PDB file of C-alpha atoms and ligand atoms in Angstrom:
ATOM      1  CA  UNK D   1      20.977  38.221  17.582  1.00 46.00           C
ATOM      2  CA  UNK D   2      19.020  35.579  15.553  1.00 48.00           C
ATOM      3  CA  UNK D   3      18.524  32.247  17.490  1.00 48.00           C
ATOM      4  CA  UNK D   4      19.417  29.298  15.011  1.00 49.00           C
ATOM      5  CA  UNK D   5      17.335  26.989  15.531  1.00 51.00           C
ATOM      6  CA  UNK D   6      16.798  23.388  15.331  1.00 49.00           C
ATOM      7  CA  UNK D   7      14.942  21.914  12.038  1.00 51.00           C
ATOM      8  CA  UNK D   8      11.986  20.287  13.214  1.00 55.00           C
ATOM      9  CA  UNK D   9      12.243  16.558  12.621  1.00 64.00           C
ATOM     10  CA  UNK D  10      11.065  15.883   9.086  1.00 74.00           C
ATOM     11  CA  UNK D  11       7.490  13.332   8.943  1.00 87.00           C
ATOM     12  CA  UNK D  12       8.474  10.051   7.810  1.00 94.00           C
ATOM     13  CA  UNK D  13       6.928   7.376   6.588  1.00 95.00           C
ATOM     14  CA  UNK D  14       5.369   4.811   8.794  1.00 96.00           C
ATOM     15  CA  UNK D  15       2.797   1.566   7.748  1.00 97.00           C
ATOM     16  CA  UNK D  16       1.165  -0.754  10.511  1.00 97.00           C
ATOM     17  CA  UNK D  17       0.794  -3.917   7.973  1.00 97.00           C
ATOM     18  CA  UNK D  18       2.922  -6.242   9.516  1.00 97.00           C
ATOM     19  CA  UNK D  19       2.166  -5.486  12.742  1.00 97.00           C
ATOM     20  CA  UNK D  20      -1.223  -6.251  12.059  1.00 97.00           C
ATOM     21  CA  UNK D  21       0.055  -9.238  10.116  1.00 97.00           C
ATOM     22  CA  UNK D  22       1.764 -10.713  13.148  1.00 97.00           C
ATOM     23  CA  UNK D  23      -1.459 -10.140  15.139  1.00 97.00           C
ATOM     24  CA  UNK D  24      -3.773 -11.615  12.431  1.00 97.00           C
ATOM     25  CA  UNK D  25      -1.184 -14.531  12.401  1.00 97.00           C
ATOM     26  CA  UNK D  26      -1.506 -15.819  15.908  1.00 96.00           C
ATOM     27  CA  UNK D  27      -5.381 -15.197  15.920  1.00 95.00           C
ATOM     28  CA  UNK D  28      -6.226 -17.132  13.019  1.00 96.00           C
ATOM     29  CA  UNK D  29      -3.418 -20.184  12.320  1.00 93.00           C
ATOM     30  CA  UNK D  30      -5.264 -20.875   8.222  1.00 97.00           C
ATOM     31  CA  UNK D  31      -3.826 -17.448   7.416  1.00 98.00           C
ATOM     32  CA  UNK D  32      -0.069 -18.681   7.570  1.00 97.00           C
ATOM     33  CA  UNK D  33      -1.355 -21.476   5.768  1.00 97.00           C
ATOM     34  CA  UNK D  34      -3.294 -19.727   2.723  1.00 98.00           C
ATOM     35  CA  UNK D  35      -0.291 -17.251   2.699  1.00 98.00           C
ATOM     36  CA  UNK D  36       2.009 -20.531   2.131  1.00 97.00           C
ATOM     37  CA  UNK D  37      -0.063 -21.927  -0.915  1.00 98.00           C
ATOM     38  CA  UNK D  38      -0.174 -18.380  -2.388  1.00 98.00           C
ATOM     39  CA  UNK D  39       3.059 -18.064  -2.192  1.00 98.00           C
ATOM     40  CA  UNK D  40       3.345 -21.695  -4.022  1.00 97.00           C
ATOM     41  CA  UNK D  41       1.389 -20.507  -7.147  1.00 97.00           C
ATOM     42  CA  UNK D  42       3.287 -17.212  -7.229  1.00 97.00           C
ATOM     43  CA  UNK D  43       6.253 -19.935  -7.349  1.00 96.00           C
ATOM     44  CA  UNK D  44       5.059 -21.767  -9.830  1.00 96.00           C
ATOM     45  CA  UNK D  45       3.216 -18.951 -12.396  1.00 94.00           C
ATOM     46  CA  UNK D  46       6.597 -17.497 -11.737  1.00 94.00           C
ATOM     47  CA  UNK D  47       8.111 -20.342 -13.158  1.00 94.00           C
ATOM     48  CA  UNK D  48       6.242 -21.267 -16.338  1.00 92.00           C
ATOM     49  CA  UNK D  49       6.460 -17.189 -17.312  1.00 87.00           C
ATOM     50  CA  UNK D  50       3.324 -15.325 -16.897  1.00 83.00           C
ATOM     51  CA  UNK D  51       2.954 -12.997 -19.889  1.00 85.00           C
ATOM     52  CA  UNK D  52       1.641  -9.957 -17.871  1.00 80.00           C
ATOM     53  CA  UNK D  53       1.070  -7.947 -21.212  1.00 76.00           C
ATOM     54  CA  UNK D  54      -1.629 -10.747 -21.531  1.00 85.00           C
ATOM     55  CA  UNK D  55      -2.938 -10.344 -18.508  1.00 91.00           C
ATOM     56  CA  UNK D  56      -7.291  -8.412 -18.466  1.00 94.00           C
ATOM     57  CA  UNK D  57      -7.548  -5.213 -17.287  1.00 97.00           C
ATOM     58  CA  UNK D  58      -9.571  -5.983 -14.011  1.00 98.00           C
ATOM     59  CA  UNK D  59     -11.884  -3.502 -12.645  1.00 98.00           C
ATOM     60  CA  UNK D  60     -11.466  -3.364  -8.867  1.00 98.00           C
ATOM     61  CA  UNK D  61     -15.012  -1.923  -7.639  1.00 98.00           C
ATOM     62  CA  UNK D  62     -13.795   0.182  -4.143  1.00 98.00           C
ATOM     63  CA  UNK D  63     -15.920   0.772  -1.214  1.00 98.00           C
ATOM     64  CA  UNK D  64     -14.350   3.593   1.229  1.00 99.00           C
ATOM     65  CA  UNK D  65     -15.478   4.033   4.692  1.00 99.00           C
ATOM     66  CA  UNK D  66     -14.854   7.109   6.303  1.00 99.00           C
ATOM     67  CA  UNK D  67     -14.791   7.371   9.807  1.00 99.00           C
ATOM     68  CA  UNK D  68     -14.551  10.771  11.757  1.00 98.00           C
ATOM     69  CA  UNK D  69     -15.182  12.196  15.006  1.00 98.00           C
ATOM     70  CA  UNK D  70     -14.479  16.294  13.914  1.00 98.00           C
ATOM     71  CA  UNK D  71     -16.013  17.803  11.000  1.00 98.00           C
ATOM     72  CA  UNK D  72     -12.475  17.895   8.933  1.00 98.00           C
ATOM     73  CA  UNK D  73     -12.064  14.166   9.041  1.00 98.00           C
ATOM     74  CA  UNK D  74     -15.382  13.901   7.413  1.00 98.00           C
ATOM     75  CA  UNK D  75     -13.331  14.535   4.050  1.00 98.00           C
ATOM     76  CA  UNK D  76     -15.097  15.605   0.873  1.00 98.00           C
ATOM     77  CA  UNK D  77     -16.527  13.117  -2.499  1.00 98.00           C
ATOM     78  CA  UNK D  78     -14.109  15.306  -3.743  1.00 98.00           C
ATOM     79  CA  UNK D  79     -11.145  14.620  -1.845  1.00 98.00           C
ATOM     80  CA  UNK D  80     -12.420   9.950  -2.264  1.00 99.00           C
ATOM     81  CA  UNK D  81     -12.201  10.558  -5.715  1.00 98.00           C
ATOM     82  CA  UNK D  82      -9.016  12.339  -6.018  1.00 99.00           C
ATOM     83  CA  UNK D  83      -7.521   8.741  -4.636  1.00 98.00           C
ATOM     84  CA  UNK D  84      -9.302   6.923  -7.217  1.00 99.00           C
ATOM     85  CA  UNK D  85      -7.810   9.170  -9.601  1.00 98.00           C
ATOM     86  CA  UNK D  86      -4.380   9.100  -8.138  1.00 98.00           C
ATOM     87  CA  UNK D  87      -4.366   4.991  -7.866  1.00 99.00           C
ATOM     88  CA  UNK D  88      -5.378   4.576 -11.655  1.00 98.00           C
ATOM     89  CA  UNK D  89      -2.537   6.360 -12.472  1.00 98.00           C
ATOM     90  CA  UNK D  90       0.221   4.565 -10.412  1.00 99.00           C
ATOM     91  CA  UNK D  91      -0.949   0.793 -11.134  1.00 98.00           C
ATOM     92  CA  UNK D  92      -1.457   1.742 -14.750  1.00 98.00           C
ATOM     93  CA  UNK D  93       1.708   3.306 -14.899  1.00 98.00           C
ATOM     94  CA  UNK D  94      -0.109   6.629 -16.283  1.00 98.00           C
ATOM     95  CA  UNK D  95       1.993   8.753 -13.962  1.00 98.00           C
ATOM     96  CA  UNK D  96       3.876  11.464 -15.231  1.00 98.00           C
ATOM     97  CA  UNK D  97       7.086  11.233 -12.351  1.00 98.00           C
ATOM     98  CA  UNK D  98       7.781   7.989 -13.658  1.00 98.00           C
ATOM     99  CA  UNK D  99      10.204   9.864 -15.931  1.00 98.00           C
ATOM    100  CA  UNK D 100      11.876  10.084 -13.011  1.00 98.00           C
ATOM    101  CA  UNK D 101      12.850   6.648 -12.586  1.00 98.00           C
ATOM    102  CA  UNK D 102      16.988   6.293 -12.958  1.00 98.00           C
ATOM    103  CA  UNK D 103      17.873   5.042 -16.955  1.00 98.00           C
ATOM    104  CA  UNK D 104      19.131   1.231 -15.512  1.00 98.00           C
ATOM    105  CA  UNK D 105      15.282   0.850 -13.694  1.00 98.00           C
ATOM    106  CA  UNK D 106      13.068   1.855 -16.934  1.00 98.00           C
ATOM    107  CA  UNK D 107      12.344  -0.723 -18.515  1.00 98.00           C
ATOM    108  CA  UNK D 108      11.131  -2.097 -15.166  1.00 98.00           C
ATOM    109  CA  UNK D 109       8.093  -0.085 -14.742  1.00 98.00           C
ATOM    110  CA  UNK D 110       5.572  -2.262 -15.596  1.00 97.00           C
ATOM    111  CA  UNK D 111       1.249  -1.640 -15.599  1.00 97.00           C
ATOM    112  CA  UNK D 112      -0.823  -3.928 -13.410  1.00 97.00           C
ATOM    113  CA  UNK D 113      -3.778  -3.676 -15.575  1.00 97.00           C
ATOM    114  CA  UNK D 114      -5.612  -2.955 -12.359  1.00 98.00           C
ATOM    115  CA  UNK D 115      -8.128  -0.050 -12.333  1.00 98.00           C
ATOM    116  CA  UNK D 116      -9.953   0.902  -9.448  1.00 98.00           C
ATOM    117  CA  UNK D 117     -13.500   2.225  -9.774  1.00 98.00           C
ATOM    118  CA  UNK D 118     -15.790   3.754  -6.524  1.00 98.00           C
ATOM    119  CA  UNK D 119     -18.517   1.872  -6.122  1.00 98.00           C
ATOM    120  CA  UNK D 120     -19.945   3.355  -2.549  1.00 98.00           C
ATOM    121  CA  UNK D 121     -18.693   5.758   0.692  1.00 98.00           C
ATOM    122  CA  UNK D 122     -20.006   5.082   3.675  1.00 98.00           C
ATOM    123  CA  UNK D 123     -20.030   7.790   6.421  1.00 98.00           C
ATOM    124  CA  UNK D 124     -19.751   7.126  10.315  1.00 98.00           C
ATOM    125  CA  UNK D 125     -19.227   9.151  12.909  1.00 98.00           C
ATOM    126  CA  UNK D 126     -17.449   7.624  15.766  1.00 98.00           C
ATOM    127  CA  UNK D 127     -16.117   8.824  19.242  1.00 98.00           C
ATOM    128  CA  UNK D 128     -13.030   7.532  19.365  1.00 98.00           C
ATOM    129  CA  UNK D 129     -10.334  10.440  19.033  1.00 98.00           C
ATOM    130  CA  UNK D 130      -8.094   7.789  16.984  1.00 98.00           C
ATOM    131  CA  UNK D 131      -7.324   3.980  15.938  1.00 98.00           C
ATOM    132  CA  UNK D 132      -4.598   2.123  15.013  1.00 98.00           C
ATOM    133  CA  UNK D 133      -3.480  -1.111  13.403  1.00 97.00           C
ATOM    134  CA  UNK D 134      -5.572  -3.305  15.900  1.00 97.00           C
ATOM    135  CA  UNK D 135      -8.777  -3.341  13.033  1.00 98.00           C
ATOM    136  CA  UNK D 136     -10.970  -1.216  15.621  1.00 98.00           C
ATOM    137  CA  UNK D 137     -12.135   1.158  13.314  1.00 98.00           C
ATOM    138  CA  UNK D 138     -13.495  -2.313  11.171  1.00 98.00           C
ATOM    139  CA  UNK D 139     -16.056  -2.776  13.807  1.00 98.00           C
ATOM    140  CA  UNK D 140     -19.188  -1.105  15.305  1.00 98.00           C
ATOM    141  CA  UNK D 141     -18.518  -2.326  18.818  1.00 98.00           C
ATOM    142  CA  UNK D 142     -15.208  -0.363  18.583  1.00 98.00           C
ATOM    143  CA  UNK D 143     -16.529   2.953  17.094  1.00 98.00           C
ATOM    144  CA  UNK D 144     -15.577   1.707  13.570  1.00 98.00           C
ATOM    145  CA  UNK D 145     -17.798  -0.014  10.925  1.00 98.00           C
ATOM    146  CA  UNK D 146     -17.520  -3.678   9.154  1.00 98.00           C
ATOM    147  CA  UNK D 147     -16.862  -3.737   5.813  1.00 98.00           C
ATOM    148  CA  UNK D 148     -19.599  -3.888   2.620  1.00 98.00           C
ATOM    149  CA  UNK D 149     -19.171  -7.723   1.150  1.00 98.00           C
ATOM    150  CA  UNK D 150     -15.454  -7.543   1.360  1.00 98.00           C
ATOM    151  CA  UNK D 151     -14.892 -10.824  -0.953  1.00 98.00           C
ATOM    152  CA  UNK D 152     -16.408  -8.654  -3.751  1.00 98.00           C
ATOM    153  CA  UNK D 153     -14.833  -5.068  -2.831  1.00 98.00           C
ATOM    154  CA  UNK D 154     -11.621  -3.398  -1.827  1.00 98.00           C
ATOM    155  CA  UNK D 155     -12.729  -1.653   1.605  1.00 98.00           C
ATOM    156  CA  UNK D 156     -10.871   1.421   2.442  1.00 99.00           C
ATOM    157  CA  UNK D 157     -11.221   3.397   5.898  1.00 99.00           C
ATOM    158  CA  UNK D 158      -9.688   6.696   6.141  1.00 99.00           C
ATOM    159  CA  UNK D 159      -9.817   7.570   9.452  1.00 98.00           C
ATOM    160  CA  UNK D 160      -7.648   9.321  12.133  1.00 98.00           C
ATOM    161  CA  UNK D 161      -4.662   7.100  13.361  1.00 98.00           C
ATOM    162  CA  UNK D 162      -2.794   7.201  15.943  1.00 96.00           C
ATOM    163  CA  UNK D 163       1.200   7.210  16.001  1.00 94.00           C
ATOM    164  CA  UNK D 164       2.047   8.782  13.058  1.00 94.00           C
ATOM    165  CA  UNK D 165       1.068   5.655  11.222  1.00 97.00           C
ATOM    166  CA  UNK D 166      -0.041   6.369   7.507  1.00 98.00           C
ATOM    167  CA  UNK D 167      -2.056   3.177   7.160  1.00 98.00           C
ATOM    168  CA  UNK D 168      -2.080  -0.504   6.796  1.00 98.00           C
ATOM    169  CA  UNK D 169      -3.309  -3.334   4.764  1.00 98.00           C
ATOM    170  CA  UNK D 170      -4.456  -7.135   4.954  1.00 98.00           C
ATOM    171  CA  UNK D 171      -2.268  -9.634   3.210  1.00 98.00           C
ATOM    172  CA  UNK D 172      -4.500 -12.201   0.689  1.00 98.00           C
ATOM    173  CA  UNK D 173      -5.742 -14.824   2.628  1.00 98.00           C
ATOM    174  CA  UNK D 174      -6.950 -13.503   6.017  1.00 98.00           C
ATOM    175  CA  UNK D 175     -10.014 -13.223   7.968  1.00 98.00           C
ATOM    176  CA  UNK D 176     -13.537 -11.783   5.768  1.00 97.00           C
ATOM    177  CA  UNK D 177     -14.272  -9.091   8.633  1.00 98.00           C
ATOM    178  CA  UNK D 178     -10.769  -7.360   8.519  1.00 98.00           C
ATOM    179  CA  UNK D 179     -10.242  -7.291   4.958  1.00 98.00           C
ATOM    180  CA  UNK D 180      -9.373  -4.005   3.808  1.00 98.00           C
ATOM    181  CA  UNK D 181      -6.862  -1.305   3.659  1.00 98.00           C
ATOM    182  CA  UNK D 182      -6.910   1.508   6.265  1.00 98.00           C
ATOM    183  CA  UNK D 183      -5.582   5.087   5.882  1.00 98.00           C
ATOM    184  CA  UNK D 184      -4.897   8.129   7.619  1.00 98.00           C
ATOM    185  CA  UNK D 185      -7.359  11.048   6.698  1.00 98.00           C
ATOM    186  CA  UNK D 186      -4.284  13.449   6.281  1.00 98.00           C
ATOM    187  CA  UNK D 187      -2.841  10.958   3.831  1.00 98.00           C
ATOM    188  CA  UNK D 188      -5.553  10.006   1.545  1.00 98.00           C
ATOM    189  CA  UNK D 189      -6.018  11.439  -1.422  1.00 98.00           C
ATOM    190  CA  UNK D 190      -4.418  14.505  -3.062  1.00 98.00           C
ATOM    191  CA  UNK D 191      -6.769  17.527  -1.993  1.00 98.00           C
ATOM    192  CA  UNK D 192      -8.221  18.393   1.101  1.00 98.00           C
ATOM    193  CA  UNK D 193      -6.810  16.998   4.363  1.00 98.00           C
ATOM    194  CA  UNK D 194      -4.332  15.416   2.836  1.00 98.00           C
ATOM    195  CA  UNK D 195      -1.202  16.971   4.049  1.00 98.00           C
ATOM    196  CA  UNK D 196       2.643  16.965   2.565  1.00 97.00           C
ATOM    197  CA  UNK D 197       4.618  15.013   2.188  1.00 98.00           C
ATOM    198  CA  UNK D 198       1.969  12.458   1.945  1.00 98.00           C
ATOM    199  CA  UNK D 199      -0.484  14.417  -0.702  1.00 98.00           C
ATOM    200  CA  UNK D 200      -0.001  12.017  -3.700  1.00 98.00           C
ATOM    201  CA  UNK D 201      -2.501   9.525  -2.630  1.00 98.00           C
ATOM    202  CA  UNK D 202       0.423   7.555  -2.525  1.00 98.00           C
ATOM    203  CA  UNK D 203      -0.163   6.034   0.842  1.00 98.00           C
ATOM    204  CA  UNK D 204      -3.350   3.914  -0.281  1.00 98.00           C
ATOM    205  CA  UNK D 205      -1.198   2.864  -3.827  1.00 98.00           C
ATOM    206  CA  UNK D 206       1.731   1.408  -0.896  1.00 98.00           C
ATOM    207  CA  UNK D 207      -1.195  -0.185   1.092  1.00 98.00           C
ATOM    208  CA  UNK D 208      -2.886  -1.942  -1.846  1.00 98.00           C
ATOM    209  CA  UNK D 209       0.656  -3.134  -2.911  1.00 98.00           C
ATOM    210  CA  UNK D 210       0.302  -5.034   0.362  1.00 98.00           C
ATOM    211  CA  UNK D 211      -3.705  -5.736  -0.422  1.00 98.00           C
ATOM    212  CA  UNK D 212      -2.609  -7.957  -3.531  1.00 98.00           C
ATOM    213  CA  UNK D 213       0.519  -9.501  -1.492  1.00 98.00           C
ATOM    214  CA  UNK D 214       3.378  -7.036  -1.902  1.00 98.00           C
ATOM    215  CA  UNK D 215       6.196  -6.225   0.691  1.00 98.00           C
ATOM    216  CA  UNK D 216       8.116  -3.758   1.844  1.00 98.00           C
ATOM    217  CA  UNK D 217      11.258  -4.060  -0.421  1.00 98.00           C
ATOM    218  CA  UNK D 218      13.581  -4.135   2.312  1.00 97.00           C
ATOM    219  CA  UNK D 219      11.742  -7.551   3.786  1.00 97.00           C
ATOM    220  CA  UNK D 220      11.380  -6.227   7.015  1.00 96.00           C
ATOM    221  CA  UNK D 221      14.258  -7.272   8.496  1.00 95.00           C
ATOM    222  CA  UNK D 222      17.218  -4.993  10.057  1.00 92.00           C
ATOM    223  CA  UNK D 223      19.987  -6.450   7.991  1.00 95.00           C
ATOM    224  CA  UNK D 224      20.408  -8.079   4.711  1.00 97.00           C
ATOM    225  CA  UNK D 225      19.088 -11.274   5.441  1.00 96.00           C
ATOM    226  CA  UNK D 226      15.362 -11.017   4.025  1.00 95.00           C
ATOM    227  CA  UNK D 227      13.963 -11.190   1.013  1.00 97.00           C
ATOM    228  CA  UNK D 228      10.562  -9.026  -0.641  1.00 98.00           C
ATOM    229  CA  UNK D 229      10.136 -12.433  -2.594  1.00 97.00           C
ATOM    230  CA  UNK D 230      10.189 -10.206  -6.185  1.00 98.00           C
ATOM    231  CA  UNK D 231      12.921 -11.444  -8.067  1.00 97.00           C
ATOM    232  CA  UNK D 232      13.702  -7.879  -9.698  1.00 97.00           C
ATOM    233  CA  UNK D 233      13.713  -5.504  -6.797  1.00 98.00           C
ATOM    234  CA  UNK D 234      17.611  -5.535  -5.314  1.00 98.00           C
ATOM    235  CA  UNK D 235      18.189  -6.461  -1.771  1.00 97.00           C
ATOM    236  CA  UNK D 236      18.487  -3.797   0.381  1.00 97.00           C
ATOM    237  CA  UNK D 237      19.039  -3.277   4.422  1.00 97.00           C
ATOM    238  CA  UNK D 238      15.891  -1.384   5.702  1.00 97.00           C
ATOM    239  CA  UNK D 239      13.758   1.686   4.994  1.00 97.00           C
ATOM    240  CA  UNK D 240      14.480   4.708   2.712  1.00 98.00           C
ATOM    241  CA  UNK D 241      12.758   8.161   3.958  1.00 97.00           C
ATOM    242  CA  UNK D 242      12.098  11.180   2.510  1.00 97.00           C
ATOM    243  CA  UNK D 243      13.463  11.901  -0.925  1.00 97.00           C
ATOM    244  CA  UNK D 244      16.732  10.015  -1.221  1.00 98.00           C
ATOM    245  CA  UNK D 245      19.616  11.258  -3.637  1.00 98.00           C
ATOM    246  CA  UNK D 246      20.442   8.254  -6.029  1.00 98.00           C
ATOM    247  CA  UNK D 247      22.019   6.060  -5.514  1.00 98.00           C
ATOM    248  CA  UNK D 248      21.671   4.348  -2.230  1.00 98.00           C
ATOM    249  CA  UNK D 249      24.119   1.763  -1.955  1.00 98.00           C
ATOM    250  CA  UNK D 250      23.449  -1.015   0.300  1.00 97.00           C
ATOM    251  CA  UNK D 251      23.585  -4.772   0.598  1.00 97.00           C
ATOM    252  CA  UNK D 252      26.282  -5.341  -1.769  1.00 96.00           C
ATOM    253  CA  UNK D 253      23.633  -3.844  -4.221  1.00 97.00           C
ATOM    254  CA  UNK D 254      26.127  -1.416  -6.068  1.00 97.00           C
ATOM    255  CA  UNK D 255      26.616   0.520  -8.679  1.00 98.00           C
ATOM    256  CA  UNK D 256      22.508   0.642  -8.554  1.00 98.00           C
ATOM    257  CA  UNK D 257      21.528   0.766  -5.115  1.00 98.00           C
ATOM    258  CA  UNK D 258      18.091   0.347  -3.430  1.00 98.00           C
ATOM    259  CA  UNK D 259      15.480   0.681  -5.741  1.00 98.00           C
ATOM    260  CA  UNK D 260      14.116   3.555  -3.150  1.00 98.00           C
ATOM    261  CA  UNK D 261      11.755   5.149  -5.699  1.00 98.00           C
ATOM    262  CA  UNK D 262       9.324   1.893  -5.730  1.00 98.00           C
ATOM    263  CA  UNK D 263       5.911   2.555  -4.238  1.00 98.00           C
ATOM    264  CA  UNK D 264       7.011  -0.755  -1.596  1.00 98.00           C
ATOM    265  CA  UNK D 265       9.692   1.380   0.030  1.00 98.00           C
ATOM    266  CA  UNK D 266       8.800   4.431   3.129  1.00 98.00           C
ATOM    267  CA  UNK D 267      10.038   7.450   0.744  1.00 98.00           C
ATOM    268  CA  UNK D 268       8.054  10.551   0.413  1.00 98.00           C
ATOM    269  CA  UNK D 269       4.846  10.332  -1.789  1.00 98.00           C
ATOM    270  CA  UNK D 270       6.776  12.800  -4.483  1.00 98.00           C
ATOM    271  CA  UNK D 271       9.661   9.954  -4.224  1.00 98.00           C
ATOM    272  CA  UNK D 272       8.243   7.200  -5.168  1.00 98.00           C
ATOM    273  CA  UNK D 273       6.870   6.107  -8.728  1.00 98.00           C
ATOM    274  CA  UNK D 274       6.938   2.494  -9.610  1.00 98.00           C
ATOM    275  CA  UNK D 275       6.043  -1.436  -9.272  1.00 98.00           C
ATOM    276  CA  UNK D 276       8.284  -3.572 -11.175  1.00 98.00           C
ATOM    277  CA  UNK D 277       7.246  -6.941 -13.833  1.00 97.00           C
ATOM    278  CA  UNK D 278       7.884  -8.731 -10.641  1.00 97.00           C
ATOM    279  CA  UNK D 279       5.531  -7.142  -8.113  1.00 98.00           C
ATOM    280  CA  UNK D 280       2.974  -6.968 -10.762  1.00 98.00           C
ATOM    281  CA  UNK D 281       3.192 -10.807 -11.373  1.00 97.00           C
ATOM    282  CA  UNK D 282       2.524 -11.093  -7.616  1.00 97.00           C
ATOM    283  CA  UNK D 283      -0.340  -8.937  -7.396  1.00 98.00           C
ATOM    284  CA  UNK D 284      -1.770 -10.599 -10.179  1.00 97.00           C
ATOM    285  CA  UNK D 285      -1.639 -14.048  -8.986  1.00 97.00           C
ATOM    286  CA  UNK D 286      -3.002 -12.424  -5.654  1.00 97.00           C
ATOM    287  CA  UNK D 287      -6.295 -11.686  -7.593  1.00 97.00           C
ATOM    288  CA  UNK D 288      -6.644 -14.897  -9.508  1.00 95.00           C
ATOM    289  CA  UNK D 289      -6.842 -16.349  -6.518  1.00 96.00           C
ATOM    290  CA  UNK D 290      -7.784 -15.290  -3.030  1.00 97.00           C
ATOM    291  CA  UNK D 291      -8.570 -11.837  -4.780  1.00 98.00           C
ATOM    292  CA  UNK D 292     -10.688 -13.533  -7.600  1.00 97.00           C
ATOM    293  CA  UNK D 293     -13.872 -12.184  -6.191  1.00 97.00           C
ATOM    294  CA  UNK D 294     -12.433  -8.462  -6.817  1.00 97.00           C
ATOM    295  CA  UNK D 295     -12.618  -8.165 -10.501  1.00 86.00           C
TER     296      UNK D 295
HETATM  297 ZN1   ZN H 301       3.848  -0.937   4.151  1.00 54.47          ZN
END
C-alpha cells in the first residue's frame, strides 16, 4: 500500500540584515547617528517632491568577491554576470513579471535609474565550511577577504552561509570595512548554483534594497506597530513566503492587502517584482549622500 507521505517543508526566505544591523549598532554608536540624519533628508527631499523621472541614471561599478572552500562554490564569470543581468532588470523596471503586479499596484512600479556594471571578481579560497551575518567572510583573519575601495564600489560576497540565510546587507552609513552585501552561492545569480526557489538573482536585488536604505516592508516587527518608512507600501504584520495568492489581508490593509510581490518582502524570487516611487526616492537619497561615492 503506498505510504503518504509528509511534504518536505518548503525553503523560505530568510535575510541576516538586521541582525547584523543590531550588531553593527552597538559596535559603532555614529552609525545610529548617520542613519538618523539620513533619514532627515529622506524627510525633507520627501517633502519638497523629488521628481524621480529627473533623477541621472547612475552607474553603480560592482566588485564581487567570491569565497569558496569546494570547487562548486567557486561559481562561474558566467553565473557573476547573470546577477548583473538580473539586477539591471529589476531596478530599471525592465522585467517582464512585472505584468504580474495586481491592476490597483501598477502605476506604482517605478525605475531607480540605477544600473549596475562589474567592474572586478575577486577569487579566495577559504577553509571555513560556512559564514554568517557576523561580516567574517569580509576579513582575511576570518577566512574571508576585505573589500576593494568600498566608498567607490558595491562589494558583493557570495559565499556559503550558514542557517539557511540567503544573505544580508549594510544599511548607508556604517563602518568602511563591512560595507557590502553578502549572498549565498546557491542564491546568486540565475544559472549555475543557484538553486529554486531562489534562481532569479532576486536575493542580491532584496539585499541592495537594504544597500541604498530599504526595509523589509513589514518593519520588522511582529505586529502592526512598525513602519518600512515608504509612504506607499501598506502596513502589514510580518513576512510573506513563498508565492502568496492575492490578496493578503492584514493590518486593516483591505481590500488590497500586503503588497507581498515587492522585492522588500521574503516571497519566492518568481513572487516578487517591484520597488515602488517611494522606495526609489529612498534609495536615491541613499546615494546622494552616504552612497555619493557609488556613481
Ligand atoms: Zn532583508
Amino acid at each position: 500500500m503506498p505510504k503518504k507521505r509528509a511534504k518536505a517543508r518548503a525553503l523560505r526566505r530568510s535575510c541576516g540584515t538586521m541582525a547584523a544591523h543590531m550588531m553593527l549598532l552597538e559596535q559603532h554608536p555614529s552609525f545610529r547617528a548617520n542613519q538618523m540624519r539620513l533619514e532627515g533628508t529622506t524627510d525633507r527631499l520627501r517633502s519638497a517632491g523629488l521628481d524621480l523621472l529627473k533623477t541621472r541614471l547612475a552607474t553603480i561599478k560592482v566588485v564581487v568577491n567570491v569565497v569558496y572552500k569546494t570547487a562548486e562554490q567557486d561559481i562561474s564569470t558566467a553565473q557573476i554576470t547573470s546577477q548583473i543581468r538580473a539586477l539591471n532588470k529589476d531596478f530599471r523596471a525592465t522585467n517582464a513579471d512585472k505584468a504580474s503586479v495586481p491592476a490597483p499596484w501598477k502605476g506604482f512600479v517605478t525605475d531607480s535609474r540605477l544600473k549596475f556594471k562589474l567592474t572586478k571578481v575577486t577569487r579566495t579560497q577559504t577553509k571555513k565550511a560556512s559564514f554568517t551575518h557576523d561580516d567574517g567572510v569580509k576579513k582575511a583573519s576570518t577566512g574571508g577577504v576585505p573589500p576593494t575601495s568600498p566608498k567607490k564600489y558595491l562589494n558583493l560576497w557570495v559565499c556559503p552561509l550558514g542557517g539557511g540565510l540567503l544573505g544580508y546587507a549594510q544599511f548607508p552609513g556604517g563602518p568602511s570595512s563591512t560595507d557590502g552585501v553578502v549572498i549565498n552561492y546557491k542564491a546568486f545569480g540565475t544559472t549555475g548554483t543557484a538553486t529554486a526557489p531562489f534562481n532569479k538573482g532576486r536575493t542580491a536585488t532584496h539585499e541592495i534594497g537594504h544597500f541604498f536604505n530599504l526595509r523589509h516592508i513589514w518593519a520588522d516587527t511582529p505586529d502592526c506597530s512598525g513602519s518600512d518608512m515608504v509612504p506607499d507600501t501598506p502596513n502589514c504584520a510580518g513576512p510573506n513566503y513563498g508565492k502568496p495568492a492575492w490578496p493578503v489581508i492584514t493590518c486593516n490593509n483591505a481590500p488590497h492587502g500586503d503588497m507581498f510581490m515587492n522585492y522588500m518582502d521574503y516571497v519566492d524570487d518568481a513572487a516578487m517584482y517591484m520597488f515602488t516611487a517611494q522606495q526609489v526616492l529612498r534609495m536615491r537619497v541613499a546615494l546622494a549622500g552616504p552612497r555619493s561615492g557609488l556613481g
